[in-house]
PDB file of C-alpha atoms in Angstrom:
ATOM      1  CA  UNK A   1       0.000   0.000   0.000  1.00  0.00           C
ATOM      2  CA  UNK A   2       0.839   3.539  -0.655  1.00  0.00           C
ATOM      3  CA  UNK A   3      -0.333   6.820  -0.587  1.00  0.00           C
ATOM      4  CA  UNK A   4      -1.990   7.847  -3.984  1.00  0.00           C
ATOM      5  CA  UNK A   5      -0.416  10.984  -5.824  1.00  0.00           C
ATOM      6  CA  UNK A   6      -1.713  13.335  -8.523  1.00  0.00           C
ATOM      7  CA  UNK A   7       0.112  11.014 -11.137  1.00  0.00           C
ATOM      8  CA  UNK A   8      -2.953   8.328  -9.719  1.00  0.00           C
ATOM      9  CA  UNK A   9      -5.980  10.342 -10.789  1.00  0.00           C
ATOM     10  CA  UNK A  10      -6.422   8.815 -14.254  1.00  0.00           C
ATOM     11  CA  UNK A  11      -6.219   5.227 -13.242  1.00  0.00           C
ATOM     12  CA  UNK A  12      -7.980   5.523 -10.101  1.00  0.00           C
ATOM     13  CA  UNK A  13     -10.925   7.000 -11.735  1.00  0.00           C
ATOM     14  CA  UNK A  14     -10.713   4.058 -14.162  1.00  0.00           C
ATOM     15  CA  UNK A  15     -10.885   1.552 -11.838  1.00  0.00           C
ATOM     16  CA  UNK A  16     -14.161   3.631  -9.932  1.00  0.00           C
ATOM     17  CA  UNK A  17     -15.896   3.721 -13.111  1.00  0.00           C
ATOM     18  CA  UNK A  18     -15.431  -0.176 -13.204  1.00  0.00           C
ATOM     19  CA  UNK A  19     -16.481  -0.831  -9.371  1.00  0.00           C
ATOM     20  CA  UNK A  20     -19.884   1.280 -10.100  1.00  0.00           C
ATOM     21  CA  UNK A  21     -20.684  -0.600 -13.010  1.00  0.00           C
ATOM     22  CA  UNK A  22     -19.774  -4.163 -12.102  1.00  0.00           C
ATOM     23  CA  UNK A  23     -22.066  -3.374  -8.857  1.00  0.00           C
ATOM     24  CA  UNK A  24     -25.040  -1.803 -10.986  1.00  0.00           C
ATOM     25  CA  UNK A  25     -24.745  -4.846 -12.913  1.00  0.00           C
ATOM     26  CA  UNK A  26     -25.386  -6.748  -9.441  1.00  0.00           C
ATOM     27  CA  UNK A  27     -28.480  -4.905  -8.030  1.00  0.00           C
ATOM     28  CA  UNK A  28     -26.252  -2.626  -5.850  1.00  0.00           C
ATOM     29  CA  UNK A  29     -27.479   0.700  -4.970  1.00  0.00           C
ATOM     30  CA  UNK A  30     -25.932   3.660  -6.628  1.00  0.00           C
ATOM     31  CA  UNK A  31     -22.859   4.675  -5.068  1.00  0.00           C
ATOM     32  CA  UNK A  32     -22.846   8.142  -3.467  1.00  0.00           C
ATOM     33  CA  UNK A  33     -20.149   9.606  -4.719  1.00  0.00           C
ATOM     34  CA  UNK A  34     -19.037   9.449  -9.079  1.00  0.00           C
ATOM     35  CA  UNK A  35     -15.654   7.780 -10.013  1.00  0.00           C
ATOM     36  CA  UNK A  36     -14.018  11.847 -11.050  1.00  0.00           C
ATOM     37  CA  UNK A  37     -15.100  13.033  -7.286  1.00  0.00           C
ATOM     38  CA  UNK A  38     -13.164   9.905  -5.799  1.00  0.00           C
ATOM     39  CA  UNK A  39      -9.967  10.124  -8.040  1.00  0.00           C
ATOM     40  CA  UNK A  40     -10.161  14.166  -7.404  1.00  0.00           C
ATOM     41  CA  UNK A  41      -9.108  13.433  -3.754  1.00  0.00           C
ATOM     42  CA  UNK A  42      -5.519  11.875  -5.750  1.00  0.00           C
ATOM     43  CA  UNK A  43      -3.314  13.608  -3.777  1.00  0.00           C
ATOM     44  CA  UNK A  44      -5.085  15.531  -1.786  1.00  0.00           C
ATOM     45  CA  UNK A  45      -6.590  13.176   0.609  1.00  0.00           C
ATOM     46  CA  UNK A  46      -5.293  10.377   2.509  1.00  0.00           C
ATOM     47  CA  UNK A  47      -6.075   7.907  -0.101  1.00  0.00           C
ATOM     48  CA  UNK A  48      -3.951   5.134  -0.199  1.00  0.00           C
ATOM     49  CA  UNK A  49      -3.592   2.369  -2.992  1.00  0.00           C
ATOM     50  CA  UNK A  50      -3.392  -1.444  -3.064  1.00  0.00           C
ATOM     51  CA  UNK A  51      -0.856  -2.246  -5.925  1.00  0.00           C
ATOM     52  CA  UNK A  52      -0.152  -5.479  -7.621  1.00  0.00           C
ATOM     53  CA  UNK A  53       3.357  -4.587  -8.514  1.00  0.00           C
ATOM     54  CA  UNK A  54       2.486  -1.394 -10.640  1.00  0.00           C
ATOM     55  CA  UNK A  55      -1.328  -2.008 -11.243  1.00  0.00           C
ATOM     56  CA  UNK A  56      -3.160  -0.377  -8.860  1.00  0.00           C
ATOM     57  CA  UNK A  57      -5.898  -2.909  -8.074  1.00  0.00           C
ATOM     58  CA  UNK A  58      -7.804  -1.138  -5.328  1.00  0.00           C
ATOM     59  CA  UNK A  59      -7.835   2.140  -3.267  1.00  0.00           C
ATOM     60  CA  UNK A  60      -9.449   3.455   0.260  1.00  0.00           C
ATOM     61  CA  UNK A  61      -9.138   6.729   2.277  1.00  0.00           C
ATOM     62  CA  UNK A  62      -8.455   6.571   5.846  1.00  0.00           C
ATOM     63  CA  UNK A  63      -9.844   9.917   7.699  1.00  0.00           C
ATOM     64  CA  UNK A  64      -9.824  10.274  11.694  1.00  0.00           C
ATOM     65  CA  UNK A  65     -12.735  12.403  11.480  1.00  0.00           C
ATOM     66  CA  UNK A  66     -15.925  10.724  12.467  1.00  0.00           C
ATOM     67  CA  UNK A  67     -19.469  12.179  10.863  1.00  0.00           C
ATOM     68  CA  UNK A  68     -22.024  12.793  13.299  1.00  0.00           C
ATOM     69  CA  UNK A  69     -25.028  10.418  10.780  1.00  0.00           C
ATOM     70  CA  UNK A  70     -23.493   7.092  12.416  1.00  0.00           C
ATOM     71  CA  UNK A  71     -21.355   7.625  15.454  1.00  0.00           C
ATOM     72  CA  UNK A  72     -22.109   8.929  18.676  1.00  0.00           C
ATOM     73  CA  UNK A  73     -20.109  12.041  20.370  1.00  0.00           C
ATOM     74  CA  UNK A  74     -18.800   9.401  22.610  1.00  0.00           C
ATOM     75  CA  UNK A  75     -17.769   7.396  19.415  1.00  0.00           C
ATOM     76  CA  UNK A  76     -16.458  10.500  17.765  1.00  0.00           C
ATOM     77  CA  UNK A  77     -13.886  11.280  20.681  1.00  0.00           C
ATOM     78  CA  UNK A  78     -12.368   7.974  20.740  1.00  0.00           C
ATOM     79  CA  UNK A  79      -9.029   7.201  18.856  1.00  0.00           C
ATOM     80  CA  UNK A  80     -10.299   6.070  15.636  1.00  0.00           C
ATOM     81  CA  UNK A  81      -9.879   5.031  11.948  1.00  0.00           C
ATOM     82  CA  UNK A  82     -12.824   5.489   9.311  1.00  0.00           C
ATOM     83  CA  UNK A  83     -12.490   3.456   5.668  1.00  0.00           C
ATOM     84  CA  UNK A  84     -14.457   5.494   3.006  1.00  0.00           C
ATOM     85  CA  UNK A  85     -14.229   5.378  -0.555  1.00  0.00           C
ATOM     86  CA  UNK A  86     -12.661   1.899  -0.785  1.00  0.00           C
ATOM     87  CA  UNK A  87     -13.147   0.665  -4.634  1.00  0.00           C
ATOM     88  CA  UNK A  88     -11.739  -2.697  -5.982  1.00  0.00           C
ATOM     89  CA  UNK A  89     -10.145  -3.610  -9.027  1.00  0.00           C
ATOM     90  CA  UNK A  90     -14.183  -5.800 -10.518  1.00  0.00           C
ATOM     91  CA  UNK A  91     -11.695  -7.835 -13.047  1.00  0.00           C
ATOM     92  CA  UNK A  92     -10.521  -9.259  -9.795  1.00  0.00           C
ATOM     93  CA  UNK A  93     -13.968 -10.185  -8.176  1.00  0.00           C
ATOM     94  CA  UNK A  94     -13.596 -13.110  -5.582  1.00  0.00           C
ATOM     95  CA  UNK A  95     -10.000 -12.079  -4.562  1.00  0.00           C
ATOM     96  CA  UNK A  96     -10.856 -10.704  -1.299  1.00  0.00           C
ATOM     97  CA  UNK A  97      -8.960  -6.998  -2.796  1.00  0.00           C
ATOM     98  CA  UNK A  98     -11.137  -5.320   0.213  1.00  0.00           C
ATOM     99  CA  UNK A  99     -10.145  -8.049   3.099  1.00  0.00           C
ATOM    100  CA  UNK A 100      -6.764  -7.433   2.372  1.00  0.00           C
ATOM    101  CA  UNK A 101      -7.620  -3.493   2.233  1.00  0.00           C
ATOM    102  CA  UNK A 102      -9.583  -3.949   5.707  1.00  0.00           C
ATOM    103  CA  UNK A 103      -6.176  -6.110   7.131  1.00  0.00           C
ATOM    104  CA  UNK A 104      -3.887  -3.466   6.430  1.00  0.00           C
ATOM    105  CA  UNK A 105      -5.950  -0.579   7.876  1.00  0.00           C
ATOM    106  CA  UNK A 106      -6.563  -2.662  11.181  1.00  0.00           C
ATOM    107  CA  UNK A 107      -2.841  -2.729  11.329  1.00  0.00           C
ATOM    108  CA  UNK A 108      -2.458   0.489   9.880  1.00  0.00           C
ATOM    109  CA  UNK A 109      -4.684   2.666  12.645  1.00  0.00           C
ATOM    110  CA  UNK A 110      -2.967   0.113  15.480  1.00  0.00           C
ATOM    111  CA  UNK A 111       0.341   0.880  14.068  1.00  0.00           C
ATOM    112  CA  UNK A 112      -1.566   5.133  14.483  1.00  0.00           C
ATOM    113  CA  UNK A 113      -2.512   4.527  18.061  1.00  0.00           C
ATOM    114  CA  UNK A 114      -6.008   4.177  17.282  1.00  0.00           C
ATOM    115  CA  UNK A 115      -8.597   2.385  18.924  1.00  0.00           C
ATOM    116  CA  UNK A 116     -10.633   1.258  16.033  1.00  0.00           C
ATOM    117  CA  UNK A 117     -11.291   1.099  12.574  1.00  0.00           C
ATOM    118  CA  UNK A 118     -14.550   1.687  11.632  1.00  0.00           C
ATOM    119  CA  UNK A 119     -16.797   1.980   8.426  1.00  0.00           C
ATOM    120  CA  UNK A 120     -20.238   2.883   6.948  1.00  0.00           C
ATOM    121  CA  UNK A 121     -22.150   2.037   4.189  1.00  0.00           C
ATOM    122  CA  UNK A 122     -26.062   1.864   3.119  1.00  0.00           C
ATOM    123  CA  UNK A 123     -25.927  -0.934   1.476  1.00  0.00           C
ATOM    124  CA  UNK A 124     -26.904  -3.905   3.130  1.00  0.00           C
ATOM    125  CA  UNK A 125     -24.715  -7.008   1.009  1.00  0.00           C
ATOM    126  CA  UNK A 126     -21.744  -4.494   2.080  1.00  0.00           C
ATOM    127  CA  UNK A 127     -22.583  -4.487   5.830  1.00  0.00           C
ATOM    128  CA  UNK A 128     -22.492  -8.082   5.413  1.00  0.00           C
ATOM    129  CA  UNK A 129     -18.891  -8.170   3.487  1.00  0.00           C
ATOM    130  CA  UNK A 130     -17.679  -6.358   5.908  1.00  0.00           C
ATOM    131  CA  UNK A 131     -18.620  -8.370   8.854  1.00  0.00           C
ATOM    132  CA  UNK A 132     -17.073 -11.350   7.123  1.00  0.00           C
ATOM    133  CA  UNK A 133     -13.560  -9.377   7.156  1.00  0.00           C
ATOM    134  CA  UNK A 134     -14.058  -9.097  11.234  1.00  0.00           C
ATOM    135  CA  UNK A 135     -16.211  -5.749  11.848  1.00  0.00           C
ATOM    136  CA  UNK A 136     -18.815  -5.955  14.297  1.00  0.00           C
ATOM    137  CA  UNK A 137     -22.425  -4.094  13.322  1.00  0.00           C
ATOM    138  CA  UNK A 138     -22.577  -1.160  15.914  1.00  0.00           C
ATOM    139  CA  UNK A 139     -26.077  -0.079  14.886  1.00  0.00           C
ATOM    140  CA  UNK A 140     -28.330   0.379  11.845  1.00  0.00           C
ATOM    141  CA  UNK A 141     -30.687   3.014  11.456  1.00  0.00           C
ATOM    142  CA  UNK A 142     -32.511   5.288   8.744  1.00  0.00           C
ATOM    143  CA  UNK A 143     -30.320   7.944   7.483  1.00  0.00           C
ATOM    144  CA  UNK A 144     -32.273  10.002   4.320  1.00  0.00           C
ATOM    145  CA  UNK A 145     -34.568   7.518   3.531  1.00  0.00           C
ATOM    146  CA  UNK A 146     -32.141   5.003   3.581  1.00  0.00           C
ATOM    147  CA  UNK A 147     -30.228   2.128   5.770  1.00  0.00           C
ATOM    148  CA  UNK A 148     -26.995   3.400   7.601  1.00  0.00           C
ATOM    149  CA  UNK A 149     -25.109   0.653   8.527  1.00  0.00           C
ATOM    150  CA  UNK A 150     -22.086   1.153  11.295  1.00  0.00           C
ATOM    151  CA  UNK A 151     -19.411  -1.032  11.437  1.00  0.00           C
ATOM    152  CA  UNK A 152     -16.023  -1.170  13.637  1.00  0.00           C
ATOM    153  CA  UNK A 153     -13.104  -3.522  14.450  1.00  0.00           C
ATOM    154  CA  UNK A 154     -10.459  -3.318  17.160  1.00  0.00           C
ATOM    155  CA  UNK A 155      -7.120  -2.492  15.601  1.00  0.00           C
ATOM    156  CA  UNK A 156      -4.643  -4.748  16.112  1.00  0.00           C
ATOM    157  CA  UNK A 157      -0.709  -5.324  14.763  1.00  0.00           C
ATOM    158  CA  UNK A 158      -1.161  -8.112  12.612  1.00  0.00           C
ATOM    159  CA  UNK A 159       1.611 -10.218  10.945  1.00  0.00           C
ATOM    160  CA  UNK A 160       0.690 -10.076   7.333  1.00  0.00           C
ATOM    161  CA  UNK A 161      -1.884  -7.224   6.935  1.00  0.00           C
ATOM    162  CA  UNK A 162      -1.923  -7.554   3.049  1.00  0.00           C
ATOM    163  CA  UNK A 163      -1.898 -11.556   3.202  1.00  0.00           C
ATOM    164  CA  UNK A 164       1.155 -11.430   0.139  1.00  0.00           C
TER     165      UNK A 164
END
């Protein structure tokens, strides 16, 4: 993993133009954000990339900031880690790209000092992923006239984050 750069923009939104469709394909709720707004943050976010050698195969941002639709001020004050904007390489479907995202952030935000690493999504097959890589549901609720699904993990050193 590395941090993306500017240089990343062009393949990143590539690969987020891929993502949406494959998951149209499947049934999957629109994603909230287009694949230009999530390579914009190149550089300018922390937005790191999962590389296969040089092919950049998948991507996630890593923020400390908690928003206030899913967490609790309690929630929001302790040492934590949020995943957003996490895209996979669809070519690759069935390699577990986002476990072995979700592994290295665990160790990441332990490696940080924080507490937790924690995600949200509104779709419901995600939530589910995403327990199967080791988050716990924290709560579900309506947010917009939609599902809000919280999610968090302990983070934890771990041996082999990115399973290589």
């Amino acid at each position: 993993m590395r941090l993306a750069t500017l240089g990343d923009h062009d393949a990143i939104e590539r690969l987020a133009a891929d993502r949406f469709q494959w998951m149209a394909d499947r049934g999957y709720a629109p994603w909230p954000q287009r694949a230009d707004e999530i390579a914009d943050k190149a550089g300018h976010a922390p937005m790191w990339c999962l590389l296969d050698g040089e092919r950049l195969c998948g991507v996630t941002i890593v923020v400390d900031r908690l928003g206030t639709a899913a967490w609790t001020e309690e929630e929001r004050q302790e040492a934590s880690r949020l995943l957003t904007s996490t895209v996979t390489d669809p070519a690759r479907a069935g390699q577990r790209l986002g476990t072995r995202i979700a592994s290295w952030a665990v160790d990441y935000a332990a490696r940080e000092g924080a507490r937790w690493v924690r995600r949200v999504t509104t779709e419901r097959r995600l939530a589910v992923y995403y327990q199967e890589q080791g988050f716990s549901l924290v709560r579900e609720r309506e947010f917009n006239g939609r599902p809000l699904y919280a999610l968090q993990r302990p983070a934890q050193r771990l041996p082999n984050p990115l399973g290589n």
